[in-house]
mmCIF file of C-alpha atoms in Angstrom:
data_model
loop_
_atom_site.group_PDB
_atom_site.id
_atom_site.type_symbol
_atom_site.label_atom_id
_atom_site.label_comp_id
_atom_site.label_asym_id
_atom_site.label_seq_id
_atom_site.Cartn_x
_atom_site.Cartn_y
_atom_site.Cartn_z
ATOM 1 C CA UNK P 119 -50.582 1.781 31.663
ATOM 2 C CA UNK P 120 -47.435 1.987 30.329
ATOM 3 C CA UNK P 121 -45.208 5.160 29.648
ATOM 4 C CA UNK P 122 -45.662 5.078 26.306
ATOM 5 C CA UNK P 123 -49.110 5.195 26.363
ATOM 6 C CA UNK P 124 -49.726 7.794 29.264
ATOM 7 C CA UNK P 125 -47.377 10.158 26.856
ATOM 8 C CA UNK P 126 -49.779 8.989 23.708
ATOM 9 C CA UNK P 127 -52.196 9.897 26.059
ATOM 10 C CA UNK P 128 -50.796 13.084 27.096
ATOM 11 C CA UNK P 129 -49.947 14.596 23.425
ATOM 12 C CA UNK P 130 -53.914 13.851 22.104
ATOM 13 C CA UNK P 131 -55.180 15.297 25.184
ATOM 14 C CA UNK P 132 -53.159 18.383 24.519
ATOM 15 C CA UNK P 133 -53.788 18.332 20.708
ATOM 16 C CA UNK P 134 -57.259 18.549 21.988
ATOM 17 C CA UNK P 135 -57.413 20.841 24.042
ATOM 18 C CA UNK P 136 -55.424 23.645 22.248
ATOM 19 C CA UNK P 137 -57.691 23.161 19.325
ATOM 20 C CA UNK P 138 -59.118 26.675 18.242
ATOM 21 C CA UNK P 139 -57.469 28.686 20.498
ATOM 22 C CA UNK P 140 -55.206 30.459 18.324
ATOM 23 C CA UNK P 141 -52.327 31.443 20.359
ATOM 24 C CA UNK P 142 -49.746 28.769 18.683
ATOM 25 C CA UNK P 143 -50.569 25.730 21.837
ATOM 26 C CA UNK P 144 -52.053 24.198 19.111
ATOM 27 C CA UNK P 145 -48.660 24.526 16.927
ATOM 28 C CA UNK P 146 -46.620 23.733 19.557
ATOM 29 C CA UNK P 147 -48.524 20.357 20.177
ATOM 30 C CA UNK P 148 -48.590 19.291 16.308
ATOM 31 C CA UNK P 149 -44.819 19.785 16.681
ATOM 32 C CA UNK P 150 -44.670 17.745 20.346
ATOM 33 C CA UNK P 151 -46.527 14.648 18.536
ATOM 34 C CA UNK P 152 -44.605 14.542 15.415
ATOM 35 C CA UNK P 153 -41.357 14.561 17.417
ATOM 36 C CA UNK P 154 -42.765 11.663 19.249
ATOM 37 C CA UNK P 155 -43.707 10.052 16.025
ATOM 38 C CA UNK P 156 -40.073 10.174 14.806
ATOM 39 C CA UNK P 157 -38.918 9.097 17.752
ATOM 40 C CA UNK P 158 -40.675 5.819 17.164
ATOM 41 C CA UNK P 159 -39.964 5.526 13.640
ATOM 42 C CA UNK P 160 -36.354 5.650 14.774
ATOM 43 C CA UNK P 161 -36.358 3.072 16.945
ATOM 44 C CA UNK P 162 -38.140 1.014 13.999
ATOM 45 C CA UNK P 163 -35.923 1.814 11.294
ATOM 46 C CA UNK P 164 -33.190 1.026 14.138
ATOM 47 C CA UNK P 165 -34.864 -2.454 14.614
ATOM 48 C CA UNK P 166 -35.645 -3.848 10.771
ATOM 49 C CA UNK P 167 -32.466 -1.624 8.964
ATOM 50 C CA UNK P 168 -30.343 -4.105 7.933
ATOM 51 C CA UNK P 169 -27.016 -1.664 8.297
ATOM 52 C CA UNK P 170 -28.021 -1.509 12.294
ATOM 53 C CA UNK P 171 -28.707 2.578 13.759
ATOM 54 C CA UNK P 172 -25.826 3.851 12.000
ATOM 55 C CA UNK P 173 -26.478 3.262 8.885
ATOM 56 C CA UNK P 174 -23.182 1.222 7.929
ATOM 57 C CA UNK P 175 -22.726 -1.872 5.796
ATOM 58 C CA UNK P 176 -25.190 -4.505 6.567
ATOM 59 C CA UNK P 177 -24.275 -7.344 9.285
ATOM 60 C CA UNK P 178 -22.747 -10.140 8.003
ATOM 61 C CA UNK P 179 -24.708 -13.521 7.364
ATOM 62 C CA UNK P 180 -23.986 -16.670 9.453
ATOM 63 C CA UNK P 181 -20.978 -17.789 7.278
ATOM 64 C CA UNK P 182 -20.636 -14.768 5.227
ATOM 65 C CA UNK P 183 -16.509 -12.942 4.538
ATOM 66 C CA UNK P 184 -16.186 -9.724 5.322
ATOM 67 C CA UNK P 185 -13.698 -9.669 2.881
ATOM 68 C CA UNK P 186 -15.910 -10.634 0.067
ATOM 69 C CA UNK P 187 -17.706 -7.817 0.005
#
């Protein structure tokens, strides 16, 4: 199994179990999944945005100026 998936794993198993229990587990494993989430969507934005992870000008085109832009 792969790390990713043990920690997907790990974070429904814990949203599971600290369902009902009302002493905030249950908060603190919302929070622990969404973090996870954005993680991801990080490393997707990071893969398809067209300015590359930090968000500057886009990459040039195969034959494309710099200084045309």
């Amino acid at each position: 199994m792969s790390k990713d998936t043990e920690k997907h794993h790990a974070l429904l198993s814990a949203l599971k179990e600290a369902q009902g229990k009302g002493d905030g587990s249950f908060e603190h494993a919302v929070t622990d999944a969404f973090a996870h989430v954005f993680e991801h969507l990080g490393r997707l934005n990071d893969h398809v945005s067209l300015g590359g992870p930090d968000g500057g000008a886009p990459h040039l085109k195969p034959g494309e100026s710099a200084t045309l832009r």
